[in-house]
PDB file of C-alpha atoms in Angstrom:
ATOM      1  CA  ALA A   1      12.704  10.197   7.495  1.00  0.00           C
ATOM      2  CA  GLN A   2      11.479   8.148   4.567  1.00  0.00           C
ATOM      3  CA  ARG A   3       9.797   9.992   1.749  1.00  0.00           C
ATOM      4  CA  VAL A   4       8.617   9.081  -1.745  1.00  0.00           C
ATOM      5  CA  THR A   5       7.744  11.642  -4.369  1.00  0.00           C
ATOM      6  CA  GLN A   6       5.723  10.961  -7.465  1.00  0.00           C
ATOM      7  CA  PRO A   7       5.609  14.371  -9.121  1.00  0.00           C
ATOM      8  CA  GLU A   8       2.777  13.718 -11.564  1.00  0.00           C
ATOM      9  CA  LYS A   9      -0.799  12.680 -10.846  1.00  0.00           C
ATOM     10  CA  LEU A  10      -1.802  11.627 -14.336  1.00  0.00           C
ATOM     11  CA  LEU A  11      -0.097  10.392 -17.460  1.00  0.00           C
ATOM     12  CA  SER A  12      -2.158   9.873 -20.584  1.00  0.00           C
ATOM     13  CA  VAL A  13      -0.587   8.226 -23.636  1.00  0.00           C
ATOM     14  CA  PHE A  14      -1.667   6.465 -26.788  1.00  0.00           C
ATOM     15  CA  LYS A  15      -1.290   2.725 -27.188  1.00  0.00           C
ATOM     16  CA  GLY A  16       2.203   1.874 -28.358  1.00  0.00           C
ATOM     17  CA  ALA A  17       3.786   5.000 -26.904  1.00  0.00           C
ATOM     18  CA  PRO A  18       6.618   4.797 -24.379  1.00  0.00           C
ATOM     19  CA  VAL A  19       5.817   5.320 -20.727  1.00  0.00           C
ATOM     20  CA  GLU A  20       7.943   6.636 -17.884  1.00  0.00           C
ATOM     21  CA  LEU A  21       6.460   7.029 -14.411  1.00  0.00           C
ATOM     22  CA  LYS A  22       8.746   9.027 -12.170  1.00  0.00           C
ATOM     23  CA  CYS A  23       9.633   8.239  -8.579  1.00  0.00           C
ATOM     24  CA  ASN A  24      12.172   9.894  -6.297  1.00  0.00           C
ATOM     25  CA  TYR A  25      12.903   8.887  -2.752  1.00  0.00           C
ATOM     26  CA  SER A  26      14.624  10.114   0.370  1.00  0.00           C
ATOM     27  CA  TYR A  27      16.112   7.615   2.791  1.00  0.00           C
ATOM     28  CA  SER A  28      19.272   7.545   4.846  1.00  0.00           C
ATOM     29  CA  GLY A  29      19.701   3.782   4.913  1.00  0.00           C
ATOM     30  CA  SER A  30      19.826   1.073   2.287  1.00  0.00           C
ATOM     31  CA  PRO A  31      16.580   1.434   0.348  1.00  0.00           C
ATOM     32  CA  GLU A  32      14.292  -1.221  -1.014  1.00  0.00           C
ATOM     33  CA  LEU A  33      12.131   0.125  -3.803  1.00  0.00           C
ATOM     34  CA  PHE A  34       8.908  -1.274  -5.171  1.00  0.00           C
ATOM     35  CA  TRP A  35       6.245  -0.444  -7.718  1.00  0.00           C
ATOM     36  CA  TYR A  36       2.700  -1.449  -6.821  1.00  0.00           C
ATOM     37  CA  VAL A  37      -0.210  -1.345  -9.249  1.00  0.00           C
ATOM     38  CA  GLN A  38      -3.943  -1.143  -8.685  1.00  0.00           C
ATOM     39  CA  TYR A  39      -6.189  -2.010 -11.610  1.00  0.00           C
ATOM     40  CA  SER A  40      -9.792  -0.866 -11.589  1.00  0.00           C
ATOM     41  CA  ARG A  41     -11.800  -2.614  -8.877  1.00  0.00           C
ATOM     42  CA  GLN A  42      -8.835  -4.744  -7.831  1.00  0.00           C
ATOM     43  CA  ARG A  43      -6.572  -4.749  -4.823  1.00  0.00           C
ATOM     44  CA  LEU A  44      -3.103  -3.308  -4.655  1.00  0.00           C
ATOM     45  CA  GLN A  45      -0.529  -5.753  -5.993  1.00  0.00           C
ATOM     46  CA  LEU A  46       3.211  -5.806  -6.395  1.00  0.00           C
ATOM     47  CA  LEU A  47       4.411  -5.092  -9.920  1.00  0.00           C
ATOM     48  CA  LEU A  48       8.155  -5.251  -9.379  1.00  0.00           C
ATOM     49  CA  ARG A  49      10.949  -4.611  -6.887  1.00  0.00           C
ATOM     50  CA  HIS A  50      14.439  -3.405  -7.542  1.00  0.00           C
ATOM     51  CA  ILE A  51      16.133  -6.396  -5.909  1.00  0.00           C
ATOM     52  CA  SER A  52      14.688  -8.882  -8.370  1.00  0.00           C
ATOM     53  CA  ARG A  53      15.699  -6.833 -11.432  1.00  0.00           C
ATOM     54  CA  GLU A  54      12.922  -8.537 -13.376  1.00  0.00           C
ATOM     55  CA  SER A  55      10.812  -7.221 -16.195  1.00  0.00           C
ATOM     56  CA  ILE A  56       7.143  -7.697 -15.408  1.00  0.00           C
ATOM     57  CA  LYS A  57       4.506  -7.150 -18.100  1.00  0.00           C
ATOM     58  CA  GLY A  58       7.159  -5.319 -20.081  1.00  0.00           C
ATOM     59  CA  PHE A  59       7.866  -2.845 -17.273  1.00  0.00           C
ATOM     60  CA  THR A  60      11.343  -2.226 -15.893  1.00  0.00           C
ATOM     61  CA  ALA A  61      12.712   0.045 -13.211  1.00  0.00           C
ATOM     62  CA  ASP A  62      16.312   0.793 -12.321  1.00  0.00           C
ATOM     63  CA  LEU A  63      17.390   2.052  -8.941  1.00  0.00           C
ATOM     64  CA  ASN A  64      19.639   5.092  -9.351  1.00  0.00           C
ATOM     65  CA  LYS A  65      21.136   5.818  -5.949  1.00  0.00           C
ATOM     66  CA  GLY A  66      22.969   8.895  -7.201  1.00  0.00           C
ATOM     67  CA  GLU A  67      19.743  10.538  -8.312  1.00  0.00           C
ATOM     68  CA  THR A  68      17.664   8.735  -5.645  1.00  0.00           C
ATOM     69  CA  SER A  69      15.238   7.675  -8.327  1.00  0.00           C
ATOM     70  CA  PHE A  70      13.353   4.523  -9.305  1.00  0.00           C
ATOM     71  CA  HIS A  71      11.482   5.423 -12.465  1.00  0.00           C
ATOM     72  CA  LEU A  72       9.156   2.856 -14.058  1.00  0.00           C
ATOM     73  CA  LYS A  73       9.424   2.435 -17.804  1.00  0.00           C
ATOM     74  CA  LYS A  74       7.754   0.562 -20.595  1.00  0.00           C
ATOM     75  CA  PRO A  75       8.676   0.993 -24.254  1.00  0.00           C
ATOM     76  CA  PHE A  76       5.235   0.300 -25.720  1.00  0.00           C
ATOM     77  CA  ALA A  77       2.159   0.932 -23.595  1.00  0.00           C
ATOM     78  CA  GLN A  78      -0.905  -1.306 -23.858  1.00  0.00           C
ATOM     79  CA  GLU A  79      -4.502  -0.438 -22.997  1.00  0.00           C
ATOM     80  CA  GLU A  80      -4.469  -3.012 -20.209  1.00  0.00           C
ATOM     81  CA  ASP A  81      -1.688  -1.038 -18.505  1.00  0.00           C
ATOM     82  CA  SER A  82      -4.236   1.611 -17.542  1.00  0.00           C
ATOM     83  CA  ALA A  83      -4.200   1.650 -13.744  1.00  0.00           C
ATOM     84  CA  MET A  84      -3.010   3.485 -10.660  1.00  0.00           C
ATOM     85  CA  TYR A  85       0.710   3.065  -9.963  1.00  0.00           C
ATOM     86  CA  TYR A  86       2.374   3.616  -6.614  1.00  0.00           C
ATOM     87  CA  CYS A  87       6.058   3.784  -5.887  1.00  0.00           C
ATOM     88  CA  ALA A  88       6.962   2.484  -2.427  1.00  0.00           C
ATOM     89  CA  LEU A  89      10.045   2.553  -0.246  1.00  0.00           C
ATOM     90  CA  GLY A  90      10.916  -0.088   2.301  1.00  0.00           C
ATOM     91  CA  GLY A  91      13.900  -0.748   4.439  1.00  0.00           C
ATOM     92  CA  GLY A  92      14.928  -1.375   7.978  1.00  0.00           C
ATOM     93  CA  ALA A  93      13.872  -4.139  10.287  1.00  0.00           C
ATOM     94  CA  ASN A  94      10.168  -3.363  10.195  1.00  0.00           C
ATOM     95  CA  SER A  95       9.934  -3.388   6.397  1.00  0.00           C
ATOM     96  CA  LYS A  96       7.025  -0.968   6.508  1.00  0.00           C
ATOM     97  CA  LEU A  97       6.306   0.628   3.170  1.00  0.00           C
ATOM     98  CA  THR A  98       6.239   4.351   2.529  1.00  0.00           C
ATOM     99  CA  PHE A  99       4.146   5.080  -0.543  1.00  0.00           C
ATOM    100  CA  GLY A 100       4.069   7.961  -2.943  1.00  0.00           C
ATOM    101  CA  LYS A 101       0.770   9.598  -3.819  1.00  0.00           C
ATOM    102  CA  GLY A 102       0.416   7.502  -6.933  1.00  0.00           C
ATOM    103  CA  ILE A 103      -0.058   8.256 -10.601  1.00  0.00           C
ATOM    104  CA  THR A 104      -2.924   7.328 -12.875  1.00  0.00           C
ATOM    105  CA  LEU A 105      -1.762   5.911 -16.184  1.00  0.00           C
ATOM    106  CA  SER A 106      -4.331   6.104 -18.948  1.00  0.00           C
ATOM    107  CA  VAL A 107      -3.547   4.363 -22.221  1.00  0.00           C
ATOM    108  CA  ARG A 108      -5.831   5.391 -25.050  1.00  0.00           C
ATOM    109  CA  PRO A 109      -6.528   3.188 -28.083  1.00  0.00           C
TER     110      PRO A 109
ATOM    111  CA  ASP B  12      -6.056 -19.800   0.129  1.00  0.00           C
ATOM    112  CA  THR B  13      -7.657 -16.860  -1.586  1.00  0.00           C
ATOM    113  CA  GLY B  14      -5.315 -14.255  -0.211  1.00  0.00           C
ATOM    114  CA  VAL B  15      -5.746 -11.581   2.410  1.00  0.00           C
ATOM    115  CA  SER B  16      -9.355 -10.930   3.329  1.00  0.00           C
ATOM    116  CA  GLN B  17     -10.926  -8.021   5.190  1.00  0.00           C
ATOM    117  CA  ASP B  18     -14.304  -7.602   6.773  1.00  0.00           C
ATOM    118  CA  PRO B  19     -16.443  -5.596   6.414  1.00  0.00           C
ATOM    119  CA  ARG B  20     -15.728  -4.126   2.991  1.00  0.00           C
ATOM    120  CA  HIS B  21     -17.716  -1.000   3.775  1.00  0.00           C
ATOM    121  CA  LYS B  22     -18.709   0.611   7.046  1.00  0.00           C
ATOM    122  CA  ILE B  23     -20.802   3.716   7.571  1.00  0.00           C
ATOM    123  CA  THR B  24     -20.959   4.980  11.113  1.00  0.00           C
ATOM    124  CA  LYS B  25     -21.959   8.086  12.986  1.00  0.00           C
ATOM    125  CA  ARG B  26     -19.395  10.294  14.643  1.00  0.00           C
ATOM    126  CA  GLY B  27     -18.632   9.122  18.136  1.00  0.00           C
ATOM    127  CA  GLN B  28     -19.391   5.460  17.519  1.00  0.00           C
ATOM    128  CA  ASN B  29     -16.819   2.666  17.827  1.00  0.00           C
ATOM    129  CA  VAL B  30     -15.951   0.452  14.874  1.00  0.00           C
ATOM    130  CA  THR B  31     -13.901  -2.716  14.513  1.00  0.00           C
ATOM    131  CA  PHE B  32     -12.362  -4.155  11.359  1.00  0.00           C
ATOM    132  CA  ARG B  33     -10.999  -7.622  10.830  1.00  0.00           C
ATOM    133  CA  CYS B  34      -8.132  -8.838   8.669  1.00  0.00           C
ATOM    134  CA  ASP B  35      -7.344 -12.464   7.846  1.00  0.00           C
ATOM    135  CA  PRO B  36      -3.833 -12.769   6.403  1.00  0.00           C
ATOM    136  CA  ILE B  37      -2.471 -15.500   4.194  1.00  0.00           C
ATOM    137  CA  SER B  38      -2.232 -18.446   6.545  1.00  0.00           C
ATOM    138  CA  GLU B  39       1.522 -18.981   6.785  1.00  0.00           C
ATOM    139  CA  HIS B  40       2.395 -15.284   6.880  1.00  0.00           C
ATOM    140  CA  ASN B  41       3.843 -14.141  10.195  1.00  0.00           C
ATOM    141  CA  ARG B  42       3.862 -10.415   9.468  1.00  0.00           C
ATOM    142  CA  LEU B  43       0.711  -8.350   9.300  1.00  0.00           C
ATOM    143  CA  TYR B  44       0.521  -4.636   8.465  1.00  0.00           C
ATOM    144  CA  TRP B  45      -2.241  -2.035   8.677  1.00  0.00           C
ATOM    145  CA  TYR B  46      -2.272   0.999   6.397  1.00  0.00           C
ATOM    146  CA  ARG B  47      -4.716   3.853   5.902  1.00  0.00           C
ATOM    147  CA  GLN B  48      -5.415   5.513   2.587  1.00  0.00           C
ATOM    148  CA  THR B  49      -7.282   8.776   2.092  1.00  0.00           C
ATOM    149  CA  LEU B  50      -8.434  10.248  -1.193  1.00  0.00           C
ATOM    150  CA  GLY B  51      -5.591  11.285  -3.447  1.00  0.00           C
ATOM    151  CA  GLN B  52      -2.923   9.797  -1.207  1.00  0.00           C
ATOM    152  CA  GLY B  53      -0.957   6.608  -1.148  1.00  0.00           C
ATOM    153  CA  PRO B  54      -1.376   4.157   1.721  1.00  0.00           C
ATOM    154  CA  GLU B  55       0.165   5.306   5.022  1.00  0.00           C
ATOM    155  CA  PHE B  56       1.608   2.892   7.539  1.00  0.00           C
ATOM    156  CA  LEU B  57      -0.265   2.529  10.820  1.00  0.00           C
ATOM    157  CA  THR B  58       1.139  -0.495  12.632  1.00  0.00           C
ATOM    158  CA  TYR B  59       2.509  -3.980  12.173  1.00  0.00           C
ATOM    159  CA  PHE B  60       2.697  -7.345  13.913  1.00  0.00           C
ATOM    160  CA  GLN B  61       5.260 -10.099  13.933  1.00  0.00           C
ATOM    161  CA  ASN B  62       3.153 -13.083  14.935  1.00  0.00           C
ATOM    162  CA  GLU B  63       1.110 -11.823  17.913  1.00  0.00           C
ATOM    163  CA  ALA B  64       3.514  -9.054  18.913  1.00  0.00           C
ATOM    164  CA  GLN B  65       2.749  -5.493  17.871  1.00  0.00           C
ATOM    165  CA  LEU B  66       6.207  -4.141  17.118  1.00  0.00           C
ATOM    166  CA  GLU B  67       5.628  -0.619  15.840  1.00  0.00           C
ATOM    167  CA  LYS B  68       2.910   1.997  15.776  1.00  0.00           C
ATOM    168  CA  SER B  69       2.884   5.106  13.644  1.00  0.00           C
ATOM    169  CA  ARG B  70       2.309   8.531  15.142  1.00  0.00           C
ATOM    170  CA  LEU B  71      -0.813   8.526  12.958  1.00  0.00           C
ATOM    171  CA  LEU B  72      -2.266   5.967  15.335  1.00  0.00           C
ATOM    172  CA  SER B  73      -3.861   8.072  18.048  1.00  0.00           C
ATOM    173  CA  ASP B  74      -4.944   6.591  21.357  1.00  0.00           C
ATOM    174  CA  ARG B  75      -8.417   6.080  19.903  1.00  0.00           C
ATOM    175  CA  PHE B  76      -6.963   3.355  17.691  1.00  0.00           C
ATOM    176  CA  SER B  77      -6.040  -0.084  18.923  1.00  0.00           C
ATOM    177  CA  ALA B  78      -4.963  -3.172  17.041  1.00  0.00           C
ATOM    178  CA  GLU B  79      -4.595  -6.758  18.133  1.00  0.00           C
ATOM    179  CA  ARG B  80      -3.472 -10.050  16.705  1.00  0.00           C
ATOM    180  CA  PRO B  81      -4.254 -12.359  19.606  1.00  0.00           C
ATOM    181  CA  LYS B  82      -3.111 -15.719  18.267  1.00  0.00           C
ATOM    182  CA  GLY B  83      -0.809 -14.560  15.539  1.00  0.00           C
ATOM    183  CA  SER B  84      -3.435 -15.220  12.899  1.00  0.00           C
ATOM    184  CA  PHE B  85      -6.239 -12.715  12.216  1.00  0.00           C
ATOM    185  CA  SER B  86      -6.010  -9.122  13.382  1.00  0.00           C
ATOM    186  CA  THR B  87      -8.546  -6.515  14.450  1.00  0.00           C
ATOM    187  CA  LEU B  88      -8.322  -2.745  14.253  1.00  0.00           C
ATOM    188  CA  GLU B  89     -10.656  -0.812  16.512  1.00  0.00           C
ATOM    189  CA  ILE B  90     -11.380   2.887  16.345  1.00  0.00           C
ATOM    190  CA  GLN B  91     -13.114   4.406  19.345  1.00  0.00           C
ATOM    191  CA  ARG B  92     -15.141   7.612  19.273  1.00  0.00           C
ATOM    192  CA  THR B  93     -14.843   7.946  15.520  1.00  0.00           C
ATOM    193  CA  GLU B  94     -14.310  11.350  13.954  1.00  0.00           C
ATOM    194  CA  GLN B  95     -14.995  12.524  10.414  1.00  0.00           C
ATOM    195  CA  GLY B  96     -11.266  12.646   9.813  1.00  0.00           C
ATOM    196  CA  ASP B  97     -11.147   8.875  10.297  1.00  0.00           C
ATOM    197  CA  SER B  98     -13.008   8.389   7.020  1.00  0.00           C
ATOM    198  CA  ALA B  99     -10.603   6.464   4.816  1.00  0.00           C
ATOM    199  CA  MET B 100      -9.789   3.104   3.287  1.00  0.00           C
ATOM    200  CA  TYR B 101      -8.124   0.814   5.819  1.00  0.00           C
ATOM    201  CA  LEU B 102      -5.815  -1.705   4.203  1.00  0.00           C
ATOM    202  CA  CYS B 103      -4.305  -4.831   5.647  1.00  0.00           C
ATOM    203  CA  ALA B 104      -1.270  -6.595   4.207  1.00  0.00           C
ATOM    204  CA  SER B 105       0.677  -9.680   5.160  1.00  0.00           C
ATOM    205  CA  SER B 106       4.071 -11.107   4.329  1.00  0.00           C
ATOM    206  CA  LEU B 107       6.049 -14.235   5.004  1.00  0.00           C
ATOM    207  CA  GLY B 108       8.740 -12.229   6.721  1.00  0.00           C
ATOM    208  CA  GLY B 109      10.483  -8.914   6.804  1.00  0.00           C
ATOM    209  CA  GLY B 110      11.645  -7.540   3.485  1.00  0.00           C
ATOM    210  CA  LEU B 111       9.435  -9.840   1.490  1.00  0.00           C
ATOM    211  CA  GLU B 112       6.461  -9.048  -0.721  1.00  0.00           C
ATOM    212  CA  GLN B 113       3.450  -7.655   1.091  1.00  0.00           C
ATOM    213  CA  TYR B 114       0.117  -8.985  -0.119  1.00  0.00           C
ATOM    214  CA  PHE B 115      -2.762  -6.578   0.312  1.00  0.00           C
ATOM    215  CA  GLY B 116      -6.375  -7.165   1.146  1.00  0.00           C
ATOM    216  CA  PRO B 117      -9.252  -5.404  -0.592  1.00  0.00           C
ATOM    217  CA  GLY B 118      -9.595  -2.872   2.188  1.00  0.00           C
ATOM    218  CA  THR B 119     -12.392  -1.644   4.428  1.00  0.00           C
ATOM    219  CA  ARG B 120     -13.859   1.702   3.438  1.00  0.00           C
ATOM    220  CA  LEU B 121     -14.963   3.669   6.498  1.00  0.00           C
ATOM    221  CA  THR B 122     -17.307   6.616   6.214  1.00  0.00           C
ATOM    222  CA  VAL B 123     -17.990   8.643   9.340  1.00  0.00           C
ATOM    223  CA  THR B 124     -21.049  10.865   9.078  1.00  0.00           C
TER     224      THR B 124
END
């Protein structure tokens, strides 16, 4: 069975501080991992996926198959990063996404 | 194309009534997904279509739920005999194919009183 765990519900940091949002997954096949973000009053949107290995808005995430983790990191948080972040797991022919419960990131000035 | 759209955005209904939601995907996208999100949870997969074919349904989708995508374009999700436990945000997403980025709609918030 596919499962995604985001162990924290809220992370509050000051502007300029480093951020790490944790995500662990359970999946027997070849996983595809994603981070989705939802800003206030906006729809859910893709932030990044492990296949592309891109840095989006200063965020990066590395897939660690040994630790079954896909933590999201940013060295210097900005106020506009405040949002809800969801880690999601895809894979298989149907490509359905299994989401974690999400974490609220609050960046204070 | 303004992205995935959903209608209505909000629906309040009394227990036992039937409701129907509509999703219009991005026009060239052949895959369409429905998810449900309750308070404090991430979205949960309900069902998906490849063109007009419904290829998978989650166990979350009881027999009171039915979804269609008659011409491989828009999709409808109907809930019969609504229950208070059906209160949730219903999200639609579309993608150009399997394994590709899913684009989400704004959701339909259902409240069953």
